[in-house]
Amino acid sequence: MKDNWFSSHIRQVHVDFHMPEFPYDAINDFDAESFVAEFVRAKVNVVGIFTKCHFGNAFYDNTVGHKHSGLKQDFFGEVLEEAHKHGIKVIAYYSLGTDAYAVEHNPDWYQIDKDGSKRGGKGTVWELPCINSPYREELVIPQLKEITAKYAMDGYLLDIPYLWDHHCFCRYCKSRFVQEYKLELTPELLASNPKLVNGFAKQSAARCMQEIYDVVKSIRPEVLVNCNGAWKMGEPVEINATSDYGLWESQPASGTFLCHSIRSRFVRNLPVPVQVMTVRFTEGWGLMSCKTAEQLKYEFAAIMANGGVINVGDQVLPSGRLQSGVYDIIGEAFSFVEEREHLCIGSSAHKHIALIGNFTENWYFEQGEAATMGAAKMLIEGHHQFDIYFNNDFPDLSDYQVVVLPETVRLNELSTAKIAEFVRNGGLLLAAGEASLTGGETTPNFMMAEVLGVDYLDRTPYPFAYMTQNDELWAGTASIPQLVEEPFLKVKLSTAEALSYVQWPLTDPAPQRAFRHPIPPAGRVSDFPAITANRFGQGTALYVAAPIFKAYWNNNHFWLRRIMNNLLNKYDRSKPFRVEAPTTVEANMMEKDGVRYLHLINFHNGHTGNRKQSLYDPIESITPVHDIKVTFHSSGITEVVQQPEGHVLALRTADKGYEVTVPRLHIHSVLEIR
């Protein structure tokens, strides 16, 4: 599947056109030739074009459904024809889970919330039909049959396949639920058995998508089909099975710009290509602002250098035109991509660290799962080479040297056995907090207690504590007990060695026990280890007795990253490279046709003001970094070329390898290693 055209067309634009009918001059200035001309001059090679929007308005010459009353032409058909003239692939967008026209004219199709209310937009675009109602049979399937038969599109994007919050109490869902489970679907059942109710909703989405997939393929088997969100982390396998490519929307809403890299490091190991979709807007979909070319270059570099497919969202004006100024910016950024894409397309990640995490709460922004995000942030800022996997869904680990388990990872017995065997055979493991902790009817303990060399004892009353100093691990950090602003676990040493101990705060703050700061200073040193190392077979298992990755993501305490990087660097003796650069420089090694490519990506952001309104700080300019020393821990290197400039770098012998100095890194450079 990776070999389809989608993998090699990474200059993609998705053109939103959710357009109500009340503007008096809606779509009165559409012209397909000038519309597509913007894509051509901006070097776009894939466009997403609307067939039906959230308002339920069709944008093609239809016999099924409601065509936008302001549209005289065949918007989709004319753009498709013109785009194909210029070799641009076209993905047909179809709003599945939101359709205002359909539910306003068929109120029984509405999704119903647990309080009995219709799931309506209340003045917004979000009017939600239920996919278990006749909406599917009477509108969706006939409309998609008509579109697919009439137009030779290259792909589909079906938006919003799921019921809102994975439950609905409309009469159609209730009837189907009784038929399938012989139970009444009620809000009380949702409260007592959310897994059952949510599972029914997810299966409903999967069956709907399977029906759509089969319909499209029966008419045009060559057309790629996708539903929004397919193949993202934690997505049900039944949904993934109905999508020939993936889509993971990606915006830096929590203030970080690491989201594209983190998503790409996950999707690059999937069996299908995946869009990592950013936007031109500075504050979410549809705000008619535009990022700088500098910012888009950085975002695009972070996606393509880490193995994702670039897609940027735009918005059509009510008149039916695109904003030329936006395509000046996108064009400059895609010219930057065009210079480098041959170094990225078709490459695969060099295997070294496998970060196995849990990310199920994420959909759009970086909400919910701090541990996996924090671990990835640490590794990126420490210039480590790593891939990301989801819980038990990871491959054979023999190609990896290190496994990292954040505290929220959820592993079964088979997975823990695989990781234990990995360590026994010489691998390095770093686990944190509750990783592999299990309980239930038995006494709680780690599923990998023998591997970690520690046993679980108890929890603590303190919501934070300190770690006692270890001179080697504290290098670059103040020689003081270092705070972890999360609760530690009490663990007992069995075969492991303690590298640091938990130091309790003087007290847990209360009204009668107040200090200058809400977090008191360090107090008694406990008998319980904070950081341990255990020799297991031929390998080593490292353990931190606190949710340290979550703490780092939430508090950005740099000393946690420095301590963990020192810990990894002490025990990871097979790193493929070492980069001496600021934490804002990201490094990632890819391989293609026997050649390795080390991507260096530079990030720079300005000062933060009031963020009550804005979701993140736009990037106006990126300051170049000079004289970056890179050491390659491998033999047989004859040449290192900085691309796309084509500069051959002076190669020097170093301990266990070679080193070069990159004279200047602006946004993205690739070191081609031969």
XYZ file of C-alpha atoms in Angstrom:
674
model
C 0.000 0.000 0.000
C 2.922 2.332 0.666
C 3.676 2.218 -3.072
C 0.493 3.986 -4.194
C 0.677 7.485 -5.677
C -0.274 9.065 -2.375
C 3.164 8.387 -0.865
C 5.007 10.359 -3.522
C 2.664 13.347 -3.699
C 3.430 15.236 -0.507
C 2.568 18.821 -1.527
C -1.088 18.605 -0.600
C -3.725 21.245 0.120
C -7.161 20.597 1.581
C -9.544 23.394 0.558
C -12.366 23.817 3.071
C -15.640 25.155 1.664
C -18.300 24.834 4.376
C -20.570 27.547 3.011
C -24.041 28.585 4.211
C -26.558 30.011 1.761
C -27.460 33.300 3.439
C -24.602 35.482 1.995
C -26.330 37.312 -0.864
C -23.314 36.945 -3.156
C -22.268 33.401 -2.193
C -20.182 31.678 -4.865
C -20.871 34.373 -7.470
C -17.262 34.681 -8.623
C -16.112 31.084 -9.040
C -13.947 30.303 -12.049
C -12.279 26.880 -12.262
C -9.347 28.016 -14.396
C -8.242 30.815 -12.082
C -9.066 28.641 -9.045
C -6.716 25.854 -10.140
C -4.105 28.341 -11.374
C -3.399 29.173 -7.725
C -2.509 25.531 -7.060
C -0.339 25.313 -10.148
C 1.823 28.313 -9.303
C 2.078 27.163 -5.665
C 3.453 23.748 -6.781
C 0.551 21.829 -5.225
C 0.204 18.256 -6.479
C -2.854 17.059 -4.507
C -5.996 19.045 -3.635
C -8.996 18.164 -1.497
C -12.172 19.589 -3.096
C -15.689 19.626 -1.656
C -18.625 17.620 -2.925
C -20.831 18.272 0.158
C -20.202 20.550 3.147
C -21.270 20.575 6.808
C -24.282 22.707 5.899
C -25.459 19.853 3.664
C -24.914 21.818 0.462
C -23.726 19.920 -2.596
C -21.073 21.496 -4.822
C -21.595 19.438 -7.952
C -24.360 18.911 -10.511
C -26.531 16.546 -8.532
C -29.821 14.704 -8.673
C -29.527 13.540 -5.044
C -29.375 15.989 -2.136
C -29.428 19.782 -2.089
C -27.107 21.841 -4.286
C -25.965 25.199 -2.876
C -28.475 27.736 -4.186
C -25.769 30.248 -5.069
C -23.776 27.820 -7.200
C -24.604 27.894 -10.889
C -21.630 25.842 -12.086
C -20.378 22.341 -11.323
C -17.783 23.387 -8.740
C -16.328 19.946 -8.047
C -16.488 18.697 -11.633
C -14.887 21.786 -13.143
C -12.076 21.920 -10.580
C -11.465 18.194 -11.067
C -11.191 18.546 -14.843
C -8.926 21.588 -14.660
C -6.694 20.084 -11.965
C -6.206 16.899 -13.949
C -5.057 18.963 -16.927
C -2.120 20.050 -14.767
C -1.367 16.636 -13.283
C -2.863 17.523 -9.902
C -4.575 14.686 -8.039
C -8.026 15.421 -6.579
C -9.496 14.059 -3.353
C -13.271 14.408 -3.078
C -14.283 15.695 0.350
C -17.683 14.566 1.663
C -19.200 15.651 4.996
C -20.588 12.455 6.502
C -21.143 13.203 10.193
C -22.449 16.766 9.861
C -25.292 17.797 7.548
C -27.499 20.706 8.596
C -29.847 20.550 5.589
C -30.536 16.834 6.068
C -31.530 17.015 9.735
C -33.434 20.282 9.485
C -35.641 18.672 6.825
C -35.662 15.261 8.541
C -35.591 15.925 12.311
C -35.847 12.225 13.147
C -32.349 11.807 11.681
C -30.775 13.915 14.440
C -28.400 12.353 16.929
C -29.950 12.503 20.410
C -27.920 13.230 23.530
C -28.359 11.455 26.862
C -30.572 14.292 28.137
C -32.939 13.776 25.188
C -31.864 16.910 23.286
C -31.028 17.074 19.606
C -27.367 17.451 18.813
C -27.735 20.737 17.018
C -25.270 23.503 16.397
C -27.068 26.238 18.355
C -25.915 28.837 15.881
C -22.804 26.962 14.699
C -22.248 24.593 11.811
C -22.505 21.413 13.896
C -25.892 19.823 13.118
C -25.372 16.086 13.571
C -27.290 13.328 11.776
C -27.115 9.752 13.036
C -25.477 7.217 10.738
C -27.879 4.561 12.066
C -30.895 6.538 10.839
C -32.219 6.415 7.243
C -29.835 9.325 6.558
C -27.361 6.735 5.326
C -29.756 4.833 3.049
C -31.725 7.810 1.734
C -28.953 10.366 1.228
C -25.362 9.278 1.888
C -25.157 6.103 -0.178
C -27.203 7.397 -3.149
C -25.201 10.616 -3.169
C -21.842 8.841 -3.043
C -22.928 6.468 -5.799
C -23.830 9.467 -7.958
C -20.577 11.314 -7.270
C -18.376 8.266 -7.801
C -20.056 7.233 -11.036
C -20.003 10.748 -12.462
C -16.470 11.865 -11.631
C -13.051 10.248 -12.037
C -11.603 11.543 -8.773
C -8.388 10.106 -7.323
C -9.493 9.726 -3.728
C -12.152 10.328 -1.093
C -12.066 11.975 2.306
C -15.157 11.098 4.368
C -15.317 13.497 7.301
C -16.530 12.651 10.829
C -17.446 8.963 10.728
C -18.241 8.709 14.424
C -21.258 9.484 16.564
C -20.487 12.372 18.909
C -18.707 11.086 22.053
C -19.413 7.565 20.774
C -23.033 7.371 21.873
C -26.473 8.338 20.589
C -29.962 7.732 21.963
C -32.077 8.313 18.853
C -34.823 5.798 18.170
C -32.800 4.162 15.407
C -29.808 3.517 17.680
C -32.106 2.239 20.415
C -33.832 -0.165 18.053
C -30.584 -1.488 16.594
C -29.023 -1.847 20.051
C -31.911 -4.001 21.271
C -31.637 -6.153 18.136
C -27.905 -6.694 18.625
C -27.524 -6.895 22.419
C -31.047 -7.676 23.664
C -30.629 -4.719 26.039
C -32.273 -1.330 26.223
C -29.964 1.521 25.272
C -30.231 4.075 28.082
C -28.096 6.812 29.675
C -27.930 4.582 32.757
C -26.346 1.809 30.682
C -23.825 4.315 29.326
C -22.895 5.245 32.902
C -22.620 1.631 34.087
C -21.117 0.053 30.953
C -19.534 2.745 28.764
C -17.373 0.176 26.981
C -20.446 -1.614 25.627
C -22.290 1.554 24.560
C -19.217 3.231 23.074
C -18.271 -0.012 21.347
C -21.667 -0.155 19.674
C -21.178 3.403 18.374
C -17.699 2.643 17.059
C -18.925 -0.524 15.353
C -21.756 1.512 13.809
C -19.154 3.873 12.339
C -17.068 0.968 11.093
C -20.050 -0.681 9.396
C -21.057 2.609 7.803
C -17.532 3.159 6.487
C -17.329 -0.421 5.236
C -20.536 0.073 3.264
C -19.201 3.319 1.791
C -15.855 1.697 0.994
C -17.539 -1.190 -0.821
C -19.785 1.175 -2.797
C -16.893 3.334 -3.993
C -14.678 0.358 -4.859
C -17.489 -1.351 -6.780
C -17.697 1.686 -9.076
C -14.067 2.874 -9.155
C -11.717 0.338 -7.552
C -8.704 2.569 -8.210
C -10.003 5.410 -6.009
C -8.340 5.694 -2.596
C -10.803 5.933 0.298
C -10.215 7.499 3.702
C -12.252 8.622 6.686
C -10.961 11.472 8.808
C -8.782 10.168 11.628
C -8.105 6.720 10.205
C -4.738 5.234 11.156
C -4.100 7.751 13.916
C -2.882 6.380 17.232
C -5.493 4.217 18.952
C -7.893 4.095 16.008
C -10.018 0.905 15.811
C -8.700 -1.642 13.328
C -12.163 -1.836 11.731
C -11.979 1.846 10.784
C -8.413 1.527 9.529
C -9.480 -1.366 7.311
C -11.781 0.988 5.378
C -9.082 3.587 4.654
C -6.388 3.271 1.983
C -4.503 6.193 3.476
C -4.510 7.900 6.852
C -5.273 11.386 8.086
C -4.197 12.871 11.412
C -5.093 16.522 11.936
C -2.232 18.317 13.617
C -2.126 21.767 15.162
C 0.094 23.116 17.963
C -2.791 24.129 20.192
C -1.053 23.560 23.507
C 1.770 25.889 22.551
C 4.201 23.254 21.330
C 5.305 22.778 17.747
C 6.338 19.166 18.332
C 2.955 17.767 17.269
C 3.911 17.182 13.620
C 7.110 15.337 14.530
C 5.406 13.163 17.129
C 2.587 12.161 14.792
C 4.982 11.480 11.927
C 7.234 9.267 14.056
C 4.173 7.098 14.680
C 2.602 6.996 11.226
C 5.837 6.323 9.320
C 5.783 2.683 10.435
C 2.201 2.040 9.315
C 1.328 0.014 6.176
C -0.347 3.033 4.515
C 0.793 6.624 3.878
C -0.678 9.175 6.282
C -1.438 12.874 5.900
C -0.281 14.988 8.803
C -2.640 17.921 8.277
C -1.748 21.391 9.439
C -3.451 24.638 8.383
C -2.575 28.022 6.929
C -4.531 29.724 9.729
C -2.874 31.019 12.877
C -5.715 30.061 15.228
C -7.721 27.091 14.034
C -9.828 26.211 11.014
C -11.420 29.036 9.084
C -9.882 32.122 10.688
C -8.855 34.008 7.555
C -5.318 34.676 8.728
C -2.151 33.242 7.229
C 1.052 31.940 8.753
C 4.409 33.142 7.505
C 6.297 31.178 4.868
C 8.982 30.654 7.509
C 6.514 28.888 9.793
C 5.070 26.706 7.050
C 8.576 25.712 5.933
C 9.358 24.596 9.464
C 6.074 22.716 9.840
C 6.437 21.059 6.437
C 10.035 20.070 7.215
C 8.989 18.510 10.523
C 6.388 16.401 8.700
C 8.347 15.240 5.657
C 11.669 14.731 7.467
C 9.962 12.410 9.943
C 8.081 10.332 7.376
C 4.654 11.975 7.144
C 2.764 13.312 4.127
C 2.325 17.104 4.133
C -1.189 18.508 3.916
C -2.150 22.114 4.649
C -5.709 23.321 5.119
C -7.095 26.403 3.351
C -10.534 28.052 3.140
C -12.384 29.242 0.026
C -13.807 32.760 0.199
C -17.635 33.064 0.158
C -17.303 34.353 -3.408
C -15.862 31.027 -4.541
C -12.326 32.341 -4.992
C -9.052 31.533 -3.288
C -6.852 34.198 -1.731
C -3.847 34.703 -3.993
C -1.746 36.082 -1.146
C -2.102 32.785 0.681
C -0.760 30.910 -2.326
C 2.215 33.240 -2.480
C 3.074 31.916 0.983
C 2.171 28.266 0.301
C 4.069 28.429 -2.990
C 7.234 29.644 -1.290
C 6.917 26.887 1.311
C 6.225 24.179 -1.285
C 9.212 25.336 -3.362
C 11.242 24.679 -0.218
C 9.659 21.201 -0.019
C 10.253 20.495 -3.710
C 14.003 21.063 -3.239
C 14.137 18.383 -0.531
C 11.336 15.911 -1.127
C 13.460 13.518 -3.201
C 15.554 13.010 -0.056
C 12.435 12.125 1.945
C 9.954 10.280 -0.269
C 10.320 6.513 -0.075
C 12.646 6.532 2.921
C 12.177 4.578 6.138
C 13.298 5.266 9.675
C 16.615 4.050 11.023
C 15.726 1.813 13.977
C 17.179 2.565 17.384
C 14.685 3.492 20.148
C 11.098 2.217 20.263
C 8.871 4.490 22.351
C 5.781 2.438 23.192
C 3.039 4.704 24.496
C -0.674 5.233 24.931
C -2.404 8.120 23.169
C -6.062 7.201 22.912
C -7.549 10.470 24.157
C -5.987 12.553 21.418
C -7.948 13.539 18.370
C -7.074 16.995 17.252
C -4.811 18.774 19.712
C -2.393 17.502 22.373
C -5.016 16.902 25.048
C -5.376 13.974 27.398
C -2.173 11.982 27.122
C 0.780 13.797 28.653
C 3.076 10.831 29.283
C 3.670 9.787 25.671
C 3.963 13.419 24.600
C 6.423 14.130 27.407
C 8.577 11.124 26.562
C 8.656 12.126 22.890
C 9.505 15.710 23.800
C 12.408 14.517 25.959
C 13.771 12.286 23.221
C 13.448 14.917 20.500
C 15.137 17.578 22.608
C 17.869 15.087 23.536
C 18.552 14.332 19.847
C 17.663 10.651 20.172
C 16.624 8.463 17.244
C 13.226 6.899 17.928
C 9.941 5.575 16.558
C 6.585 5.607 18.350
C 4.199 2.662 18.757
C 0.810 2.228 20.428
C 0.502 -0.080 23.438
C 0.654 -3.720 22.306
C 0.824 -2.869 18.621
C 4.578 -2.909 18.118
C 6.746 -5.040 15.803
C 9.552 -7.469 16.494
C 12.048 -5.521 18.588
C 15.211 -7.162 17.284
C 15.963 -4.140 15.072
C 15.918 -1.821 18.104
C 18.518 -1.208 20.776
C 16.345 0.646 23.330
C 12.696 0.503 24.441
C 11.069 3.364 26.385
C 7.829 2.753 28.311
C 6.001 5.868 29.573
C 3.950 5.451 32.711
C 0.567 5.188 30.948
C 1.454 2.429 28.483
C -0.966 -0.514 28.582
C 0.683 -3.868 27.906
C -0.658 -7.415 27.915
C 1.245 -10.517 28.985
C 2.462 -11.304 25.481
C 3.871 -7.804 25.045
C 5.632 -7.837 28.407
C 7.153 -11.214 27.513
C 8.451 -9.757 24.229
C 10.022 -6.810 26.022
C 11.539 -9.095 28.657
C 13.085 -11.211 25.910
C 14.371 -8.042 24.239
C 16.216 -7.060 27.439
C 17.421 -10.597 28.074
C 19.022 -10.598 24.617
C 20.970 -7.406 25.277
C 18.469 -4.569 24.890
C 18.136 -1.487 27.066
C 14.778 -0.700 28.707
C 13.693 2.577 30.322
C 10.341 2.388 32.143
C 8.572 4.932 34.334
C 5.890 4.978 37.009
C 3.079 2.486 36.517
C 4.411 0.996 33.264
C 3.567 -2.746 33.473
C 1.980 -2.338 36.942
C -0.970 -4.674 37.370
C -3.269 -5.590 40.224
C -6.862 -6.722 40.210
C -7.561 -9.658 42.507
C -3.891 -10.263 43.201
C -1.353 -8.148 45.043
C -0.299 -5.298 42.724
C 3.128 -5.692 41.180
C 4.949 -5.029 37.954
C 4.379 -7.551 35.183
C 8.095 -7.115 34.502
C 9.216 -7.061 38.150
C 12.017 -9.536 37.456
C 13.225 -7.478 34.495
C 13.109 -4.183 36.400
C 14.604 -5.685 39.544
C 12.062 -3.907 41.760
C 8.741 -4.838 43.357
C 5.793 -2.556 43.934
C 5.019 -1.819 47.569
C 2.630 1.100 47.935
C 1.565 4.583 46.935
C 2.558 7.723 48.791
C 0.530 10.551 50.358
C 2.651 13.207 48.633
C 1.613 14.658 45.249
C 5.297 15.460 44.568
C 8.764 14.605 45.901
C 12.456 15.004 45.160
C 15.240 12.805 43.804
C 18.555 12.655 45.625
C 21.592 13.782 43.696
C 23.657 11.448 41.513
C 26.742 13.322 40.288
C 26.881 11.571 36.915
C 23.177 11.882 36.154
C 22.988 15.443 37.478
C 25.628 16.713 34.987
C 24.479 20.078 33.640
C 21.960 20.411 36.484
C 22.238 22.105 39.862
C 23.722 19.893 42.589
C 20.549 19.822 44.667
C 17.654 17.421 45.224
C 15.540 17.759 42.093
C 11.782 18.081 42.169
C 9.348 15.802 40.353
C 5.911 17.389 40.507
C 4.025 14.080 40.440
C 3.504 11.322 43.046
C 6.185 8.643 43.325
C 5.547 4.938 43.847
C 7.162 3.105 46.737
C 9.151 0.243 45.244
C 11.523 -2.269 46.868
C 14.856 -3.264 45.412
C 15.180 -6.945 44.560
C 18.109 -7.214 42.148
C 18.330 -3.619 40.917
C 20.857 -0.988 41.966
C 19.581 2.362 43.243
C 21.009 5.355 41.362
C 18.915 7.914 43.264
C 16.499 7.800 46.183
C 13.136 9.440 46.788
C 13.392 12.402 49.118
C 10.061 13.357 50.625
C 8.986 16.991 50.908
C 9.087 18.297 54.471
C 5.319 17.909 54.554
C 2.200 17.810 52.468
C 0.916 21.420 52.492
C -2.182 22.164 54.548
C -3.554 25.364 56.166
C -1.608 24.757 59.354
C 1.543 23.645 57.466
C 2.231 26.451 55.020
C 5.587 27.315 53.438
C 6.715 30.237 51.318
C 5.835 28.213 48.215
C 2.995 25.674 47.898
C 5.651 22.997 47.291
C 7.786 22.664 50.441
C 11.551 22.021 50.348
C 13.008 18.532 50.445
C 12.936 16.754 53.780
C 13.771 13.200 54.808
C 15.516 10.839 52.425
C 13.339 7.745 52.124
C 14.322 4.089 51.878
C 12.788 3.876 48.417
C 14.695 4.227 45.136
C 13.786 6.945 42.643
C 15.977 5.691 39.774
C 17.272 2.137 39.416
C 19.332 0.037 37.037
C 19.039 -3.734 36.802
C 21.129 -6.202 34.854
C 18.800 -8.775 33.271
C 20.320 -11.412 31.022
C 22.569 -9.601 28.569
C 20.676 -6.324 28.869
C 19.799 -3.575 31.333
C 16.482 -2.266 32.643
C 16.266 1.295 33.960
C 13.316 2.397 36.068
C 12.070 5.751 37.392
C 9.533 5.409 40.222
C 7.388 8.380 39.142
C 5.383 9.545 36.104
C 8.365 11.582 35.020
C 7.296 11.983 31.393
C 3.910 13.393 32.350
C 5.668 15.720 34.798
C 7.962 16.971 32.065
C 5.148 17.592 29.587
C 2.999 19.430 32.112
C 5.692 21.475 33.845
C 8.563 21.666 31.350
C 11.106 21.272 34.137
C 14.301 21.109 32.122
C 16.213 19.237 34.830
C 14.009 16.180 34.301
C 14.996 16.056 30.642
C 18.673 16.524 31.445
C 18.666 13.767 34.055
C 16.839 11.346 31.777
C 19.117 12.158 28.839
C 22.171 11.603 31.010
C 20.668 8.295 32.119
C 20.052 7.159 28.543
C 23.426 8.351 27.307
C 25.183 6.469 30.132
C 23.603 3.130 29.240
C 22.848 3.481 25.525
C 26.206 2.612 24.026
C 25.033 2.134 20.457
C 23.614 5.553 19.510
C 23.863 6.013 15.730
C 24.762 9.697 16.065
C 25.361 12.488 18.518
C 24.334 16.075 17.776
C 25.776 19.002 19.725
C 23.080 21.610 19.210
C 20.364 23.431 21.173
C 17.286 21.470 22.221
C 15.344 23.384 19.558
C 17.227 21.482 16.846
C 15.605 18.150 16.016
C 17.533 15.227 14.524
C 16.098 12.215 12.730
C 17.818 9.554 10.612
C 16.102 7.968 7.626
C 17.317 5.408 5.070
C 16.682 4.863 1.374
C 18.411 2.620 -1.171
C 21.244 1.849 1.232
C 21.951 5.521 1.988
C 21.357 7.161 5.366
C 20.017 10.696 5.679
C 20.270 12.648 8.927
C 17.637 15.381 8.953
C 18.313 18.458 11.071
C 15.305 20.709 11.732
C 15.660 24.078 13.428
C 12.876 25.715 15.425
C 12.701 29.230 16.820
C 9.806 31.049 18.414
C 9.233 34.481 19.892
C 8.075 35.674 23.284
C 4.660 34.675 24.584
C 2.125 37.371 25.429
C -1.426 36.866 26.632
C -2.730 33.536 25.382
C -6.368 33.979 26.425
C -7.382 34.168 22.777
C -4.582 32.691 20.666
C -3.890 28.980 20.728
C -0.194 29.306 19.985
C 2.451 31.835 19.020
C 3.011 32.223 15.283
C 6.580 31.868 14.029
C 7.727 34.995 12.229
C 11.366 34.104 11.638
C 13.796 31.315 12.441
C 17.311 32.207 13.540
C 20.020 30.031 11.936
C 22.239 27.874 14.140
C 25.942 27.690 13.282
C 28.726 25.147 13.728
C 26.731 22.089 14.773
C 29.038 19.156 15.515
C 27.618 15.777 14.480
C 29.312 12.507 15.374
C 28.382 9.289 13.552
C 29.042 6.120 15.524
C 29.687 3.866 12.557
C 32.547 2.784 10.344
C 32.993 2.920 6.595
C 31.728 6.463 6.010
C 33.489 8.020 3.029
C 31.501 11.223 2.492
C 28.896 13.427 4.166
C 27.090 15.950 1.960
C 24.844 18.726 3.271
C 21.731 18.770 1.089
C 20.054 20.375 -0.771
C 23.050 22.737 -0.963
C 25.372 19.943 -2.117
C 28.183 20.993 0.252
C 30.683 18.229 1.016
C 31.534 18.514 4.712
C 35.029 17.911 6.045
C 35.081 14.408 7.535
C 37.148 13.799 10.663
C 37.808 10.563 12.500
C 36.361 10.410 16.004
C 35.975 7.885 18.792
C 34.112 4.919 17.280
C 33.288 6.782 14.082
C 33.461 10.096 12.286
C 32.423 13.656 12.889
C 31.506 16.658 10.782
C 30.615 20.261 11.483
C 27.498 21.712 9.867
C 28.436 25.360 9.253
C 24.879 26.693 9.125
C 21.396 25.322 9.710
C 18.477 27.603 8.929
C 15.257 25.555 8.870
C 16.048 22.128 7.426
C 19.199 20.460 6.177
C 19.833 16.845 5.259
C 23.187 15.165 5.800
C 23.579 12.488 3.130
C 25.892 9.836 4.556
C 27.843 7.637 2.145
